[in-house]
PDB file of N, CA and C in Angstrom:
ATOM      1  N   MET A 256     -38.500  40.674  45.075  1.00 92.00           N
ATOM      2  CA  MET A 256     -38.465  39.390  46.079  1.00 92.00           C
ATOM      3  C   MET A 256     -39.476  38.357  45.740  1.00 92.00           C
ATOM      4  N   LEU A 257     -40.765  38.916  45.283  1.00 94.00           N
ATOM      5  CA  LEU A 257     -41.979  37.954  44.990  1.00 94.00           C
ATOM      6  C   LEU A 257     -41.393  36.756  43.968  1.00 94.00           C
ATOM      7  N   LEU A 258     -40.845  37.492  43.043  1.00 95.00           N
ATOM      8  CA  LEU A 258     -40.427  36.666  41.731  1.00 95.00           C
ATOM      9  C   LEU A 258     -39.324  35.615  42.251  1.00 95.00           C
ATOM     10  N   ALA A 259     -38.324  36.065  43.175  1.00 96.00           N
ATOM     11  CA  ALA A 259     -37.443  35.257  43.529  1.00 96.00           C
ATOM     12  C   ALA A 259     -37.739  34.077  44.197  1.00 96.00           C
ATOM     13  N   LYS A 260     -38.920  34.256  45.123  1.00 95.00           N
ATOM     14  CA  LYS A 260     -39.498  33.198  45.767  1.00 95.00           C
ATOM     15  C   LYS A 260     -40.323  32.181  44.992  1.00 95.00           C
ATOM     16  N   ILE A 261     -40.963  32.788  43.686  1.00 96.00           N
ATOM     17  CA  ILE A 261     -41.612  31.856  42.813  1.00 96.00           C
ATOM     18  C   ILE A 261     -40.647  31.080  42.075  1.00 96.00           C
ATOM     19  N   TYR A 262     -39.562  31.855  41.647  1.00 97.00           N
ATOM     20  CA  TYR A 262     -38.532  30.741  41.135  1.00 97.00           C
ATOM     21  C   TYR A 262     -38.050  29.790  41.988  1.00 97.00           C
ATOM     22  N   ARG A 263     -37.859  30.351  43.284  1.00 96.00           N
ATOM     23  CA  ARG A 263     -37.367  29.341  44.249  1.00 96.00           C
ATOM     24  C   ARG A 263     -38.061  28.160  44.411  1.00 96.00           C
ATOM     25  N   TYR A 264     -39.376  28.455  44.664  1.00 95.00           N
ATOM     26  CA  TYR A 264     -40.257  27.190  45.141  1.00 95.00           C
ATOM     27  C   TYR A 264     -40.579  26.385  43.880  1.00 95.00           C
ATOM     28  N   SER A 265     -40.513  26.925  42.585  1.00 97.00           N
ATOM     29  CA  SER A 265     -40.919  26.324  41.528  1.00 97.00           C
ATOM     30  C   SER A 265     -39.463  25.325  41.067  1.00 97.00           C
ATOM     31  N   GLY A 266     -38.329  25.533  41.827  1.00 95.00           N
ATOM     32  CA  GLY A 266     -37.279  24.843  41.428  1.00 95.00           C
ATOM     33  C   GLY A 266     -36.291  25.353  40.338  1.00 95.00           C
ATOM     34  N   ASP A 267     -36.457  26.693  39.976  1.00 96.00           N
ATOM     35  CA  ASP A 267     -35.627  27.312  38.951  1.00 96.00           C
ATOM     36  C   ASP A 267     -34.571  28.207  39.836  1.00 96.00           C
ATOM     37  N   ALA A 268     -33.443  27.562  40.015  1.00 95.00           N
ATOM     38  CA  ALA A 268     -32.510  27.844  40.994  1.00 95.00           C
ATOM     39  C   ALA A 268     -31.840  29.322  40.170  1.00 95.00           C
ATOM     40  N   ASP A 269     -31.702  29.220  38.898  1.00 96.00           N
ATOM     41  CA  ASP A 269     -30.990  30.438  38.118  1.00 96.00           C
ATOM     42  C   ASP A 269     -31.921  31.874  38.380  1.00 96.00           C
ATOM     43  N   GLY A 270     -33.347  31.595  38.009  1.00 97.00           N
ATOM     44  CA  GLY A 270     -34.062  32.655  38.162  1.00 97.00           C
ATOM     45  C   GLY A 270     -34.346  32.945  39.559  1.00 97.00           C
ATOM     46  N   ALA A 271     -34.123  32.289  40.390  1.00 97.00           N
ATOM     47  CA  ALA A 271     -34.230  32.608  41.974  1.00 97.00           C
ATOM     48  C   ALA A 271     -32.979  33.336  42.193  1.00 97.00           C
ATOM     49  N   ILE A 272     -32.009  32.883  41.908  1.00 96.00           N
ATOM     50  CA  ILE A 272     -30.851  33.643  42.402  1.00 96.00           C
ATOM     51  C   ILE A 272     -30.637  34.970  41.565  1.00 96.00           C
ATOM     52  N   GLU A 273     -31.192  35.141  40.125  1.00 97.00           N
ATOM     53  CA  GLU A 273     -30.934  36.390  39.512  1.00 97.00           C
ATOM     54  C   GLU A 273     -32.066  37.385  40.201  1.00 97.00           C
ATOM     55  N   ASN A 274     -33.232  36.868  40.641  1.00 97.00           N
ATOM     56  CA  ASN A 274     -34.037  37.869  41.256  1.00 97.00           C
ATOM     57  C   ASN A 274     -33.741  38.055  42.528  1.00 97.00           C
ATOM     58  N   TYR A 275     -33.145  37.207  43.373  1.00 97.00           N
ATOM     59  CA  TYR A 275     -32.633  37.807  44.649  1.00 97.00           C
ATOM     60  C   TYR A 275     -31.479  38.637  44.544  1.00 97.00           C
ATOM     61  N   ASN A 276     -30.823  38.558  43.620  1.00 96.00           N
ATOM     62  CA  ASN A 276     -29.780  39.861  43.445  1.00 96.00           C
ATOM     63  C   ASN A 276     -30.388  41.015  43.022  1.00 96.00           C
ATOM     64  N   ARG A 277     -31.265  40.854  42.235  1.00 97.00           N
ATOM     65  CA  ARG A 277     -31.856  42.150  41.900  1.00 97.00           C
ATOM     66  C   ARG A 277     -32.641  42.678  42.823  1.00 97.00           C
ATOM     67  N   ALA A 278     -33.211  41.967  43.543  1.00 96.00           N
ATOM     68  CA  ALA A 278     -33.963  42.520  45.007  1.00 96.00           C
ATOM     69  C   ALA A 278     -32.876  43.122  45.847  1.00 96.00           C
ATOM     70  N   VAL A 279     -31.857  42.758  46.149  1.00 96.00           N
ATOM     71  CA  VAL A 279     -30.809  43.114  46.884  1.00 96.00           C
ATOM     72  C   VAL A 279     -30.221  44.445  46.367  1.00 96.00           C
ATOM     73  N   LEU A 280     -29.981  44.446  45.211  1.00 95.00           N
ATOM     74  CA  LEU A 280     -29.354  45.690  44.362  1.00 95.00           C
ATOM     75  C   LEU A 280     -30.399  46.808  44.372  1.00 95.00           C
ATOM     76  N   LEU A 281     -31.685  46.546  44.222  1.00 95.00           N
ATOM     77  CA  LEU A 281     -32.523  47.582  44.333  1.00 95.00           C
ATOM     78  C   LEU A 281     -32.639  48.383  45.737  1.00 95.00           C
ATOM     79  N   ASP A 282     -32.457  47.477  46.704  1.00 93.00           N
ATOM     80  CA  ASP A 282     -32.457  48.147  48.147  1.00 93.00           C
ATOM     81  C   ASP A 282     -31.384  47.496  48.910  1.00 93.00           C
ATOM     82  N   PRO A 283     -30.182  47.899  49.063  1.00 90.00           N
ATOM     83  CA  PRO A 283     -29.303  47.331  49.738  1.00 90.00           C
ATOM     84  C   PRO A 283     -29.783  47.159  51.293  1.00 90.00           C
ATOM     85  N   SER A 284     -30.514  48.267  51.933  1.00 92.00           N
ATOM     86  CA  SER A 284     -30.770  48.330  53.257  1.00 92.00           C
ATOM     87  C   SER A 284     -32.031  47.562  53.767  1.00 92.00           C
ATOM     88  N   ASP A 285     -32.548  46.762  52.776  1.00 95.00           N
ATOM     89  CA  ASP A 285     -33.527  45.915  52.994  1.00 95.00           C
ATOM     90  C   ASP A 285     -33.015  44.568  53.724  1.00 95.00           C
ATOM     91  N   LEU A 286     -33.004  44.587  54.980  1.00 96.00           N
ATOM     92  CA  LEU A 286     -32.614  43.504  55.753  1.00 96.00           C
ATOM     93  C   LEU A 286     -33.223  42.101  55.318  1.00 96.00           C
ATOM     94  N   TYR A 287     -34.669  42.253  55.284  1.00 95.00           N
ATOM     95  CA  TYR A 287     -35.328  41.108  54.970  1.00 95.00           C
ATOM     96  C   TYR A 287     -34.854  40.712  53.693  1.00 95.00           C
ATOM     97  N   ALA A 288     -34.733  41.107  52.659  1.00 96.00           N
ATOM     98  CA  ALA A 288     -34.216  40.686  51.542  1.00 96.00           C
ATOM     99  C   ALA A 288     -32.877  40.361  51.506  1.00 96.00           C
ATOM    100  N   SER A 289     -31.936  40.721  52.234  1.00 97.00           N
ATOM    101  CA  SER A 289     -30.591  40.439  52.376  1.00 97.00           C
ATOM    102  C   SER A 289     -30.542  38.984  53.065  1.00 97.00           C
ATOM    103  N   ARG A 290     -31.389  38.973  54.154  1.00 97.00           N
ATOM    104  CA  ARG A 290     -31.585  37.779  54.887  1.00 97.00           C
ATOM    105  C   ARG A 290     -32.042  36.738  54.289  1.00 97.00           C
ATOM    106  N   GLU A 291     -33.165  36.878  53.290  1.00 97.00           N
ATOM    107  CA  GLU A 291     -33.866  35.581  52.486  1.00 97.00           C
ATOM    108  C   GLU A 291     -33.043  35.201  51.431  1.00 97.00           C
ATOM    109  N   ALA A 292     -32.267  36.413  50.501  1.00 97.00           N
ATOM    110  CA  ALA A 292     -31.161  35.977  49.485  1.00 97.00           C
ATOM    111  C   ALA A 292     -29.851  35.356  50.195  1.00 97.00           C
ATOM    112  N   GLY A 293     -29.450  35.792  51.232  1.00 97.00           N
ATOM    113  CA  GLY A 293     -28.257  34.943  51.951  1.00 97.00           C
ATOM    114  C   GLY A 293     -28.640  33.652  52.387  1.00 97.00           C
ATOM    115  N   LEU A 294     -29.737  33.444  52.945  1.00 97.00           N
ATOM    116  CA  LEU A 294     -30.084  32.004  53.216  1.00 97.00           C
ATOM    117  C   LEU A 294     -30.192  31.052  52.109  1.00 97.00           C
ATOM    118  N   TYR A 295     -30.801  31.670  51.262  1.00 97.00           N
ATOM    119  CA  TYR A 295     -30.908  30.929  49.782  1.00 97.00           C
ATOM    120  C   TYR A 295     -29.527  30.647  49.149  1.00 97.00           C
ATOM    121  N   PHE A 296     -28.799  31.564  48.992  1.00 97.00           N
ATOM    122  CA  PHE A 296     -27.553  31.312  48.460  1.00 97.00           C
ATOM    123  C   PHE A 296     -26.628  30.473  49.240  1.00 97.00           C
ATOM    124  N   GLN A 297     -26.721  30.583  50.483  1.00 96.00           N
ATOM    125  CA  GLN A 297     -25.894  29.588  51.462  1.00 96.00           C
ATOM    126  C   GLN A 297     -26.604  27.994  51.183  1.00 96.00           C
ATOM    127  N   GLN A 298     -27.969  27.912  51.365  1.00 94.00           N
ATOM    128  CA  GLN A 298     -28.407  26.827  50.822  1.00 94.00           C
ATOM    129  C   GLN A 298     -28.334  25.902  49.620  1.00 94.00           C
ATOM    130  N   VAL A 299     -27.945  26.883  48.189  1.00 96.00           N
ATOM    131  CA  VAL A 299     -27.360  26.231  47.095  1.00 96.00           C
ATOM    132  C   VAL A 299     -26.191  26.301  46.842  1.00 96.00           C
ATOM    133  N   GLY A 300     -25.382  26.656  47.881  1.00 94.00           N
ATOM    134  CA  GLY A 300     -23.726  26.370  47.670  1.00 94.00           C
ATOM    135  C   GLY A 300     -23.182  27.595  47.240  1.00 94.00           C
ATOM    136  N   LYS A 301     -23.819  28.817  47.187  1.00 95.00           N
ATOM    137  CA  LYS A 301     -23.177  30.039  46.829  1.00 95.00           C
ATOM    138  C   LYS A 301     -22.495  31.061  47.908  1.00 95.00           C
ATOM    139  N   SER A 302     -21.781  30.294  48.621  1.00 94.00           N
ATOM    140  CA  SER A 302     -21.341  30.958  49.985  1.00 94.00           C
ATOM    141  C   SER A 302     -20.424  32.164  49.729  1.00 94.00           C
ATOM    142  N   GLN A 303     -19.821  32.572  48.703  1.00 95.00           N
ATOM    143  CA  GLN A 303     -19.417  33.678  48.413  1.00 95.00           C
ATOM    144  C   GLN A 303     -20.444  34.705  48.228  1.00 95.00           C
ATOM    145  N   ASN A 304     -21.292  34.607  47.565  1.00 95.00           N
ATOM    146  CA  ASN A 304     -22.584  35.414  47.505  1.00 95.00           C
ATOM    147  C   ASN A 304     -23.336  35.650  48.822  1.00 95.00           C
ATOM    148  N   ALA A 305     -23.379  34.425  49.539  1.00 96.00           N
ATOM    149  CA  ALA A 305     -24.378  34.719  51.060  1.00 96.00           C
ATOM    150  C   ALA A 305     -23.489  35.439  52.157  1.00 96.00           C
ATOM    151  N   GLU A 306     -22.092  35.111  51.840  1.00 96.00           N
ATOM    152  CA  GLU A 306     -21.465  35.746  53.169  1.00 96.00           C
ATOM    153  C   GLU A 306     -21.769  37.158  53.491  1.00 96.00           C
ATOM    154  N   PRO A 307     -21.524  38.044  52.450  1.00 96.00           N
ATOM    155  CA  PRO A 307     -21.873  39.442  52.717  1.00 96.00           C
ATOM    156  C   PRO A 307     -23.136  39.860  53.173  1.00 96.00           C
ATOM    157  N   LEU A 308     -24.110  39.121  52.666  1.00 97.00           N
ATOM    158  CA  LEU A 308     -25.429  39.447  53.030  1.00 97.00           C
ATOM    159  C   LEU A 308     -25.812  38.979  54.408  1.00 97.00           C
ATOM    160  N   LEU A 309     -25.300  37.776  54.599  1.00 97.00           N
ATOM    161  CA  LEU A 309     -25.691  37.197  56.056  1.00 97.00           C
ATOM    162  C   LEU A 309     -24.900  38.122  56.997  1.00 97.00           C
ATOM    163  N   LYS A 310     -23.610  38.628  56.932  1.00 97.00           N
ATOM    164  CA  LYS A 310     -22.788  39.423  57.712  1.00 97.00           C
ATOM    165  C   LYS A 310     -23.673  40.706  57.997  1.00 97.00           C
ATOM    166  N   ARG A 311     -24.347  41.264  56.838  1.00 96.00           N
ATOM    167  CA  ARG A 311     -25.042  42.601  57.112  1.00 96.00           C
ATOM    168  C   ARG A 311     -26.165  42.204  58.035  1.00 96.00           C
ATOM    169  N   VAL A 312     -26.902  41.041  57.719  1.00 97.00           N
ATOM    170  CA  VAL A 312     -28.193  40.785  58.732  1.00 97.00           C
ATOM    171  C   VAL A 312     -27.600  40.514  60.124  1.00 97.00           C
ATOM    172  N   TYR A 313     -26.517  39.885  60.328  1.00 97.00           N
ATOM    173  CA  TYR A 313     -26.060  39.465  61.608  1.00 97.00           C
ATOM    174  C   TYR A 313     -25.692  40.631  62.339  1.00 97.00           C
ATOM    175  N   ASN A 314     -24.974  41.612  61.736  1.00 96.00           N
ATOM    176  CA  ASN A 314     -24.660  42.696  62.273  1.00 96.00           C
ATOM    177  C   ASN A 314     -25.759  43.527  62.805  1.00 96.00           C
ATOM    178  N   ALA A 315     -26.829  43.718  62.241  1.00 96.00           N
ATOM    179  CA  ALA A 315     -28.050  44.278  62.540  1.00 96.00           C
ATOM    180  C   ALA A 315     -28.947  43.737  63.627  1.00 96.00           C
ATOM    181  N   ASN A 316     -28.675  42.140  63.448  1.00 95.00           N
ATOM    182  CA  ASN A 316     -29.472  41.241  64.623  1.00 95.00           C
ATOM    183  C   ASN A 316     -28.863  40.300  64.750  1.00 95.00           C
ATOM    184  N   PRO A 317     -27.706  40.235  66.011  1.00 96.00           N
ATOM    185  CA  PRO A 317     -26.991  39.214  66.158  1.00 96.00           C
ATOM    186  C   PRO A 317     -27.774  38.216  66.972  1.00 96.00           C
ATOM    187  N   SER A 318     -28.819  38.444  67.295  1.00 96.00           N
ATOM    188  CA  SER A 318     -30.021  37.296  67.903  1.00 96.00           C
ATOM    189  C   SER A 318     -30.538  36.241  67.052  1.00 96.00           C
ATOM    190  N   ASP A 319     -30.506  36.610  65.619  1.00 96.00           N
ATOM    191  CA  ASP A 319     -30.996  35.789  64.852  1.00 96.00           C
ATOM    192  C   ASP A 319     -30.320  34.367  64.470  1.00 96.00           C
ATOM    193  N   ALA A 320     -30.874  33.253  65.070  1.00 97.00           N
ATOM    194  CA  ALA A 320     -30.218  32.333  65.173  1.00 97.00           C
ATOM    195  C   ALA A 320     -30.026  31.601  63.763  1.00 97.00           C
ATOM    196  N   VAL A 321     -30.933  31.467  63.079  1.00 97.00           N
ATOM    197  CA  VAL A 321     -30.944  30.911  61.720  1.00 97.00           C
ATOM    198  C   VAL A 321     -29.755  31.615  60.875  1.00 97.00           C
ATOM    199  N   VAL A 322     -29.424  32.675  61.102  1.00 97.00           N
ATOM    200  CA  VAL A 322     -28.507  33.711  60.283  1.00 97.00           C
ATOM    201  C   VAL A 322     -27.075  33.071  60.918  1.00 97.00           C
ATOM    202  N   ALA A 323     -26.983  33.060  62.198  1.00 97.00           N
ATOM    203  CA  ALA A 323     -25.912  32.864  63.000  1.00 97.00           C
ATOM    204  C   ALA A 323     -25.376  31.266  62.648  1.00 97.00           C
ATOM    205  N   ASN A 324     -26.355  30.309  62.328  1.00 97.00           N
ATOM    206  CA  ASN A 324     -26.227  29.097  62.055  1.00 97.00           C
ATOM    207  C   ASN A 324     -25.672  28.910  60.409  1.00 97.00           C
ATOM    208  N   ALA A 325     -26.204  29.710  59.628  1.00 97.00           N
ATOM    209  CA  ALA A 325     -25.655  29.667  58.082  1.00 97.00           C
ATOM    210  C   ALA A 325     -24.599  30.135  58.215  1.00 97.00           C
ATOM    211  N   LEU A 326     -24.069  31.380  58.565  1.00 96.00           N
ATOM    212  CA  LEU A 326     -22.749  31.549  58.784  1.00 96.00           C
ATOM    213  C   LEU A 326     -21.661  30.705  59.337  1.00 96.00           C
ATOM    214  N   ARG A 327     -22.217  30.000  60.538  1.00 96.00           N
ATOM    215  CA  ARG A 327     -21.122  28.990  60.810  1.00 96.00           C
ATOM    216  C   ARG A 327     -20.993  27.860  59.849  1.00 96.00           C
ATOM    217  N   GLN A 328     -22.089  27.664  58.978  1.00 95.00           N
ATOM    218  CA  GLN A 328     -22.041  26.609  58.160  1.00 95.00           C
ATOM    219  C   GLN A 328     -21.114  26.767  56.998  1.00 95.00           C
ATOM    220  N   ILE A 329     -20.843  28.288  56.694  1.00 93.00           N
ATOM    221  CA  ILE A 329     -20.005  28.624  55.589  1.00 93.00           C
ATOM    222  C   ILE A 329     -18.688  28.927  56.220  1.00 93.00           C
ATOM    223  N   GLY A 330     -18.451  28.567  57.508  1.00 92.00           N
ATOM    224  CA  GLY A 330     -17.160  28.833  58.135  1.00 92.00           C
ATOM    225  C   GLY A 330     -16.760  30.150  58.516  1.00 92.00           C
ATOM    226  N   ILE A 331     -17.873  31.036  58.847  1.00 85.00           N
ATOM    227  CA  ILE A 331     -17.644  32.308  59.402  1.00 85.00           C
ATOM    228  C   ILE A 331     -17.928  32.303  61.007  1.00 85.00           C
TER     229      ILE A 331
END
């Protein structure tokens, strides 16, 4: 996650995407990683990647307004 955020904030979208994917694959049950990755993917237009992650987070915490809004923006 730390590498993903470093790449994200340094403007390297490819590096961020690769490392967010890696973080989610290492621990699929980590809702924090899924939330961060899903929101980033939605932000950069990778809706297909964002959807399953955001749905997982929303199912665990339906009161997360940021995730609910991101899902609405991608048409869910």
